mmCIF file of C-alpha atoms in Angstrom:
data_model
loop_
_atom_site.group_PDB
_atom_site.id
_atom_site.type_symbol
_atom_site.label_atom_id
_atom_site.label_comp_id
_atom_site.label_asym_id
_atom_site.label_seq_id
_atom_site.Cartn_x
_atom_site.Cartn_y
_atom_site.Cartn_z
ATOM 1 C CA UNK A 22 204.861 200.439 143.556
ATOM 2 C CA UNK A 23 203.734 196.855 142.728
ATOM 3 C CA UNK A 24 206.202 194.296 143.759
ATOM 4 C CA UNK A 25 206.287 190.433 143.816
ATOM 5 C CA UNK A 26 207.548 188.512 147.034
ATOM 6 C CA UNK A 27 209.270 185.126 146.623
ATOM 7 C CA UNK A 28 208.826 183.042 149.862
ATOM 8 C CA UNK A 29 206.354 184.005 152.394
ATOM 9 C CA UNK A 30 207.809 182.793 155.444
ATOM 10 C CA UNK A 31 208.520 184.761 158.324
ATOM 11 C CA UNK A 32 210.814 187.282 156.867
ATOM 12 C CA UNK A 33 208.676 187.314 153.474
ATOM 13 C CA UNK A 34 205.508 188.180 155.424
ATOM 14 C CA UNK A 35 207.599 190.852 157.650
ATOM 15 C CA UNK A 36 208.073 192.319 154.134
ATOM 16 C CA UNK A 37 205.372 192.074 152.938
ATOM 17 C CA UNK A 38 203.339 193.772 156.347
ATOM 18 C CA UNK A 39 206.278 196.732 155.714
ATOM 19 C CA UNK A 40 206.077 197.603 152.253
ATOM 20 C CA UNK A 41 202.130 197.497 152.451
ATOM 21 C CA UNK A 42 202.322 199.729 155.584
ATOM 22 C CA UNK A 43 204.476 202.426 153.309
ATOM 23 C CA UNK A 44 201.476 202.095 150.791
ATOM 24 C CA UNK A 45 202.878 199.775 148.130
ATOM 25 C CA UNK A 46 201.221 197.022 147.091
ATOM 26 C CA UNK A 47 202.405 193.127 147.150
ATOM 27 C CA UNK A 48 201.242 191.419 143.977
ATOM 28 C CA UNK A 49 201.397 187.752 142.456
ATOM 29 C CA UNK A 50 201.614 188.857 139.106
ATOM 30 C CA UNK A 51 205.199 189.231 137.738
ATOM 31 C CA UNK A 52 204.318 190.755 134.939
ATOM 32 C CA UNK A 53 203.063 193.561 136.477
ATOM 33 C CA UNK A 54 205.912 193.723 139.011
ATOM 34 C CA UNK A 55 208.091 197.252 139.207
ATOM 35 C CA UNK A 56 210.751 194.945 140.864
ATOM 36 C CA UNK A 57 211.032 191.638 143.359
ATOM 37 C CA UNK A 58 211.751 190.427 146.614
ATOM 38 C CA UNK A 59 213.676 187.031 147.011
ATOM 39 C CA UNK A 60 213.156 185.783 150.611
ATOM 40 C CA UNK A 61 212.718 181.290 150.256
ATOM 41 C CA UNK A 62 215.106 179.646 151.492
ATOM 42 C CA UNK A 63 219.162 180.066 150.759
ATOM 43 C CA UNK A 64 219.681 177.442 148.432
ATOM 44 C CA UNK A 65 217.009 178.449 146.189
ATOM 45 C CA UNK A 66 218.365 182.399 146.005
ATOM 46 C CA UNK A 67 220.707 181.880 142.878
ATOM 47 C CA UNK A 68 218.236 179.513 141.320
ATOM 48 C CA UNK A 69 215.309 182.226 142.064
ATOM 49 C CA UNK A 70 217.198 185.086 141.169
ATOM 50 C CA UNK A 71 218.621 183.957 137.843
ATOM 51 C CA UNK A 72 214.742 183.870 136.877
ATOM 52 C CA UNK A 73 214.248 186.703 137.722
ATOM 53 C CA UNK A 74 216.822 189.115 136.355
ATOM 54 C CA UNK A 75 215.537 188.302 132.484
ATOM 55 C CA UNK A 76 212.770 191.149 133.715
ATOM 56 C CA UNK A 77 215.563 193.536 133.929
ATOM 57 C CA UNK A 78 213.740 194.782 137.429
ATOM 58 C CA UNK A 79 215.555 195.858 140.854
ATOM 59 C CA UNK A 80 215.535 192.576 142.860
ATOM 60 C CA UNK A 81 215.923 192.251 146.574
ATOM 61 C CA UNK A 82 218.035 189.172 148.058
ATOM 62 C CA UNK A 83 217.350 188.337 151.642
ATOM 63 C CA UNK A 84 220.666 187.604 153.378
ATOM 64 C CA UNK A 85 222.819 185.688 152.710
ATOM 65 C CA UNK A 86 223.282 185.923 149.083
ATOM 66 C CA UNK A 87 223.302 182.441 148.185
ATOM 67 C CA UNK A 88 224.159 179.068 150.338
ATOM 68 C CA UNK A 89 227.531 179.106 148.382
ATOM 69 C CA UNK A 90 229.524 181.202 145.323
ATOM 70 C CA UNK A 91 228.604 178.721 142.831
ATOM 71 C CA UNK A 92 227.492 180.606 139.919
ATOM 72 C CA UNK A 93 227.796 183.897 141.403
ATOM 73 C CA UNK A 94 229.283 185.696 139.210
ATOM 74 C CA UNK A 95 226.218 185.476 136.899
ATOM 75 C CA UNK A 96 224.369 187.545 138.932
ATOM 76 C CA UNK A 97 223.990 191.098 137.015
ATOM 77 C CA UNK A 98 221.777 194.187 137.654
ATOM 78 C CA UNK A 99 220.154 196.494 140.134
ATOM 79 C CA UNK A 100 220.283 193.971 143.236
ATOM 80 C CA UNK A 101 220.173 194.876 147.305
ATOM 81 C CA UNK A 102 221.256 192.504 148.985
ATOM 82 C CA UNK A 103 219.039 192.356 152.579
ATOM 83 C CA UNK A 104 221.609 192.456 155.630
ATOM 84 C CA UNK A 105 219.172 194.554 157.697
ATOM 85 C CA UNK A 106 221.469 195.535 160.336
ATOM 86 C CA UNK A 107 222.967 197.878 158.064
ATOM 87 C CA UNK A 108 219.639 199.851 158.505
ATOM 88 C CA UNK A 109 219.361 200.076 162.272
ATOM 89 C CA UNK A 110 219.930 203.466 163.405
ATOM 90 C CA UNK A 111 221.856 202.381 166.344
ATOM 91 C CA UNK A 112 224.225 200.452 164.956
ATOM 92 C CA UNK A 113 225.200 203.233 162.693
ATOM 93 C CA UNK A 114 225.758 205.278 165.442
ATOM 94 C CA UNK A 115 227.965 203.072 167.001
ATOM 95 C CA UNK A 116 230.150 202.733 163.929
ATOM 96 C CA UNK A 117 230.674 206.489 163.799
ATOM 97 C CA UNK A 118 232.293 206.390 167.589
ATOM 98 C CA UNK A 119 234.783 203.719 166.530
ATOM 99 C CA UNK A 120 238.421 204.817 166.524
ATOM 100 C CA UNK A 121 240.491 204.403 163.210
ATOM 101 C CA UNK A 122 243.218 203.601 164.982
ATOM 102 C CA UNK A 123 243.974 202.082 168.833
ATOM 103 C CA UNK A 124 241.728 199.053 168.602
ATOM 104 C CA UNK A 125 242.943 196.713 171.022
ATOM 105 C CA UNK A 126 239.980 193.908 170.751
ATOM 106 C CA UNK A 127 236.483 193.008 168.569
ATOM 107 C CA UNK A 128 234.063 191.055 169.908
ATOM 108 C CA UNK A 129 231.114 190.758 168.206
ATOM 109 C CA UNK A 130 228.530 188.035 169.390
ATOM 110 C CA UNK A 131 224.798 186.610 168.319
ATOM 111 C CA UNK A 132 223.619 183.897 170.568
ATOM 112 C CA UNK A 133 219.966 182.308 171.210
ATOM 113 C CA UNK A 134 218.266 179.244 171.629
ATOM 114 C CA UNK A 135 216.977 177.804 167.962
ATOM 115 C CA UNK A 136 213.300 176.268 169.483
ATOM 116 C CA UNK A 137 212.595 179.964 170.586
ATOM 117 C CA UNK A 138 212.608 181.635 167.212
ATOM 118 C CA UNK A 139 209.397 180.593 166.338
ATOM 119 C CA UNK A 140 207.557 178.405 169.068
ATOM 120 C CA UNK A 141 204.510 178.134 167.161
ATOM 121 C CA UNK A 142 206.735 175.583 164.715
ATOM 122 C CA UNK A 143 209.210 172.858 164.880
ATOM 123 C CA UNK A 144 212.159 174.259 164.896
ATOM 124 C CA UNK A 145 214.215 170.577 163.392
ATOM 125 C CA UNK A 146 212.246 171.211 160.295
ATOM 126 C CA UNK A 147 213.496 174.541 160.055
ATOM 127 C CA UNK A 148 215.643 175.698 156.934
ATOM 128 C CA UNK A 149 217.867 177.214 159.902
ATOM 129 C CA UNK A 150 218.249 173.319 160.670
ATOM 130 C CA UNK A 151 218.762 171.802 157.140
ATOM 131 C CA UNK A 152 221.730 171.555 155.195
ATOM 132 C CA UNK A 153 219.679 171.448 151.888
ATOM 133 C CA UNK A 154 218.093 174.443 152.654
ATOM 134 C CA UNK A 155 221.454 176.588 153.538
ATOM 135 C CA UNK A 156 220.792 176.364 157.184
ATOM 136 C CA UNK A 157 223.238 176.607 159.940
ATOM 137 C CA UNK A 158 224.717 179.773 162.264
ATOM 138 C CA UNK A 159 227.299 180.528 159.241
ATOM 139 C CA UNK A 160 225.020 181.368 156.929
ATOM 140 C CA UNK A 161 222.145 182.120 158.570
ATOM 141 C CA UNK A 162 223.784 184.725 161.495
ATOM 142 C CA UNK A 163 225.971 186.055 158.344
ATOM 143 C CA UNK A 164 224.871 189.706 159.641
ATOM 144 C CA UNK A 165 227.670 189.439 162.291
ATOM 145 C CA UNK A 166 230.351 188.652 159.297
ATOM 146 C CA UNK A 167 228.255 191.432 156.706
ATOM 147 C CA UNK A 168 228.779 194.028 159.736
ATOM 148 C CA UNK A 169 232.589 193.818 160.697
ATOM 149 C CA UNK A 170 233.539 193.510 156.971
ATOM 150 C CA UNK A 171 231.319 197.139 156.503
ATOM 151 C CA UNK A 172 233.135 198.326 160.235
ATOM 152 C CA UNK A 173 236.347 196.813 159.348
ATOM 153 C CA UNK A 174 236.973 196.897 155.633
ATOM 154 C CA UNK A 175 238.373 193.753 153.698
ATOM 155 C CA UNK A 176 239.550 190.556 155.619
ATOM 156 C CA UNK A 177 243.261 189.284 155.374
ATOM 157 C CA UNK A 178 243.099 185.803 157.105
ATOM 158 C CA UNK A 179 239.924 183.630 158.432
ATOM 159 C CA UNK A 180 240.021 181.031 160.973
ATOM 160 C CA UNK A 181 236.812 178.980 162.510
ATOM 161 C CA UNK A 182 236.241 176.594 165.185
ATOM 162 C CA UNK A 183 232.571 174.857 164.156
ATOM 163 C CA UNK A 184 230.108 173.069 166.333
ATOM 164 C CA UNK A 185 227.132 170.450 166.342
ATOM 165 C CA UNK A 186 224.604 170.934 168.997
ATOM 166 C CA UNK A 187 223.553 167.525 170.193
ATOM 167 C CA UNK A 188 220.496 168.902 172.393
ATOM 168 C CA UNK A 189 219.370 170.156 169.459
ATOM 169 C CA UNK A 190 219.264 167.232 167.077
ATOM 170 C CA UNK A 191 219.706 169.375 163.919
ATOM 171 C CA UNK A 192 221.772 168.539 160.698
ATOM 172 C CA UNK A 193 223.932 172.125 160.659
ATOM 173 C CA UNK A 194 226.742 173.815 162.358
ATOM 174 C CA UNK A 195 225.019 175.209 165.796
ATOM 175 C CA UNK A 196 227.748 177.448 166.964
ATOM 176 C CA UNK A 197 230.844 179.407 165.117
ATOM 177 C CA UNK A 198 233.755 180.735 166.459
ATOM 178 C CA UNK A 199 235.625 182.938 163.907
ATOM 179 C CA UNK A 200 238.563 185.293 164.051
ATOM 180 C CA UNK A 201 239.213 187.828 161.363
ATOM 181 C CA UNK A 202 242.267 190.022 160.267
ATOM 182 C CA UNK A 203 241.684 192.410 158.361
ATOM 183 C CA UNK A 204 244.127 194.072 156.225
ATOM 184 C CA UNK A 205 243.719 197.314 158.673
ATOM 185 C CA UNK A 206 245.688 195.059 161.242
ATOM 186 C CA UNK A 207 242.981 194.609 163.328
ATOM 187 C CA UNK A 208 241.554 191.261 164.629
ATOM 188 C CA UNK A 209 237.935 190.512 165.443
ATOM 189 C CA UNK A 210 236.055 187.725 167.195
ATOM 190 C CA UNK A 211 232.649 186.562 166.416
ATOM 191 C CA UNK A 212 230.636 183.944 168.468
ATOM 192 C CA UNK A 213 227.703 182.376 166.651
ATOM 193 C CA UNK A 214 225.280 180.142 168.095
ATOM 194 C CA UNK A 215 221.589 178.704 167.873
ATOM 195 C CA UNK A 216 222.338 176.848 171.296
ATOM 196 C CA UNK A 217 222.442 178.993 173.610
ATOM 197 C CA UNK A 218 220.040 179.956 176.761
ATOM 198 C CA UNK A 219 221.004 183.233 177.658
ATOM 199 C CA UNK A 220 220.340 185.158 174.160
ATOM 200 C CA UNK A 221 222.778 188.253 173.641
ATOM 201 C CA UNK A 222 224.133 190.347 171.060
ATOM 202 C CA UNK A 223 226.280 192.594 170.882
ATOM 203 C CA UNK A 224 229.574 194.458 169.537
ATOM 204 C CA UNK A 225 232.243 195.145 172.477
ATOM 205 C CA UNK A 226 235.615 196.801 171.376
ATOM 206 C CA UNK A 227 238.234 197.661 173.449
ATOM 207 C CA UNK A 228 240.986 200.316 172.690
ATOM 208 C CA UNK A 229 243.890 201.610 174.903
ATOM 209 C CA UNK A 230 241.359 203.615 176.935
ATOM 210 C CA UNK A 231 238.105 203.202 176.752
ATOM 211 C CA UNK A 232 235.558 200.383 175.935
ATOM 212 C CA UNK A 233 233.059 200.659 173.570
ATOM 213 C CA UNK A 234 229.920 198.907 172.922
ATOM 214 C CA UNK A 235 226.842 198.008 171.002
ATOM 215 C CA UNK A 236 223.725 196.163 172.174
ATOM 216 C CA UNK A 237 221.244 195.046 169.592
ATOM 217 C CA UNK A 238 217.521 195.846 170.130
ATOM 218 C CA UNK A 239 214.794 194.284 168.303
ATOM 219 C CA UNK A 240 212.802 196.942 166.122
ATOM 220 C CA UNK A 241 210.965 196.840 162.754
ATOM 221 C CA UNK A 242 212.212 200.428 161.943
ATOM 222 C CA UNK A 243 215.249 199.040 160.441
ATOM 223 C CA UNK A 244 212.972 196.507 158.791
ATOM 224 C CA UNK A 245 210.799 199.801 157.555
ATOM 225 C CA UNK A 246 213.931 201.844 156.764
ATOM 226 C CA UNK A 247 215.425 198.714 154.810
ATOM 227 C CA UNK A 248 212.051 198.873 152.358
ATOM 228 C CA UNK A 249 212.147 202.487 152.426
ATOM 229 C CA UNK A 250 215.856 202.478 150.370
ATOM 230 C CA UNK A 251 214.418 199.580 148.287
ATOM 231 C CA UNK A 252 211.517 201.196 146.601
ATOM 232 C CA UNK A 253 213.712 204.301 145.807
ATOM 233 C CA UNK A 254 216.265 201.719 144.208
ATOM 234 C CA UNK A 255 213.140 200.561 142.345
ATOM 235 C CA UNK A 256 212.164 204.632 141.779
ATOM 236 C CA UNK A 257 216.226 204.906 140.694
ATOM 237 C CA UNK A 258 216.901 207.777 143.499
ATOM 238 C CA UNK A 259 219.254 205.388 144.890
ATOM 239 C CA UNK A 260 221.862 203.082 144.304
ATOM 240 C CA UNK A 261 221.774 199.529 146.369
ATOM 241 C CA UNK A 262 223.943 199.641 149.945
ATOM 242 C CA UNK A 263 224.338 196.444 149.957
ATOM 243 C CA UNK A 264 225.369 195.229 146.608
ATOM 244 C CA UNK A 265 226.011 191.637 145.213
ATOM 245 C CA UNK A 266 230.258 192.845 145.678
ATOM 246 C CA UNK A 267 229.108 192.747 149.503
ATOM 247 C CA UNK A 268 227.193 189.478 149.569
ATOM 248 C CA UNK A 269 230.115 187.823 148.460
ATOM 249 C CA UNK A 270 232.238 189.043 150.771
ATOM 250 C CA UNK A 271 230.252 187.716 153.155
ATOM 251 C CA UNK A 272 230.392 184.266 151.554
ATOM 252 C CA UNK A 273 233.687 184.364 150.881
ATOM 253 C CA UNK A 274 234.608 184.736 154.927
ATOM 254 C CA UNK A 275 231.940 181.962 155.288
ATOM 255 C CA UNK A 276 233.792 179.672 152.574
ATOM 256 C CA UNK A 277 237.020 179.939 153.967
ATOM 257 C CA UNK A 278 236.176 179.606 157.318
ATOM 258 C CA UNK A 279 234.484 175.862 156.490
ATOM 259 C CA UNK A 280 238.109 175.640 154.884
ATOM 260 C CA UNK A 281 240.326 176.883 157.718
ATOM 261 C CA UNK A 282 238.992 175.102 160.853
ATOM 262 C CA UNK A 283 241.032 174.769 164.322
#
């Protein structure tokens, strides 16, 4: 397969590593392209996409979707939206042992410290730091939100407490405290944050008797698994897991809880 990246950055050249490591080859030509990936920053996602579907190709999105819903709805075709988590093999373990019923509590946290993603650069000039750019631990820690809405099914009520980070001198949100209800009746916390020391995450939930939990560890299998189902998208063996619906999900928890802040 011959496939045109968007945005080299970090994620972009993780991509780009994977998909020539499974023997496909990353072009710059997009007329020669059997499909694209989208990975620049948020706020140019729509824009790039919208380009890009008059090829009538399978496009991948990096996560999130877009930095808002404006214009969503105009997105049409074969699109996978890239919330990676959905691809780690532990984490889909973990949702099999989860109870349908007797949840007493959901905590699902994603914490580190923003200068220590990539030390090599400066972090303030980071998209993760820019408004423009669709920075901020909302949108760019939206796997959190992508994962309990795939756990939990469809969310009845969003509240948010949002915070600056003064150490960090950034323009964005730096830490997010939301709680979801979800029409199943049961009620989730997630802690965001880009300011915090002691990195963690995790998914802890508690039932009447027994306490259940999920630790994430860093691997590129997921990465390599997440390329895997997009080349058989582009081969049509396989339909997109995460679709567009999905990504606006996602950004419809986000929207509402800018809205709904305590």
């Amino acid at each position: 397969m011959k496939l045109v990246i968007v945005g080299l950055g970090s994620i972009g050249k993780r991509h780009k590593q994977n998909l020539e490591l499974l023997g496909h080859e990353v072009i710059s030509s997009f007329g020669k392209a059997d499909g694209f990936l989208i990975c620049n920053p948020t706020s140019k996602h729509l824009e790039t996409a919208l380009q890009l579907i008059k090829f009538d190709l399978p496009i991948f999105i990096e996560k999130p979707l877009s930095h808002n819903l404006d214009n969503i709805d105009q997105l049409k075709g074969n699109i996978l939206v890239g919330y990676c988590l959905r691809f780690d093999e532990s984490l889909k373990k973990f949702k099999k042992t989860v109870p349908a019923k007797g949840i007493k509590s959901i905590k699902i946290v994603c914490q580190s410290w923003l200068p220590d993603w990539h030390p090599q650069t400066d972090y303030s000039q980071s998209y993760s730091a820019k408004k423009e750019l669709g920075g901020g631990v909302l949108l760019d820690l939206s796997h959190e939100i992508d994962y309990a809405l795939w756990f939990f099914g469809p969310v009845k009520k969003v509240s948010a407490k949002l915070q600056m980070a003064p150490e960090l001198n950034i323009e964005t949100e730096a830490m997010a405290d939301l709680n979801l209800e979800f029409f199943s009746g049961v009620k989730a916390e997630i802690h965001l944050s880009y300011a915090s020391r002691q990195p963690a995450r995790f998914c802890e939930i508690k039932t009447s008797d027994q306490v259940l939990r999920w630790d994430f560890q860093p691997n590129n299998e997921m990465y390599l698994e997440e390329m895997r189902h997009f080349i058989n998208v582009v081969n049509n063996k396989e339909i997109p897991l995460v679709t567009v619906a999905d990504g606006r999900r996602v950004l419809d928890v986000i929207e509402t809880a800018k809205i709904n802040q305590v």
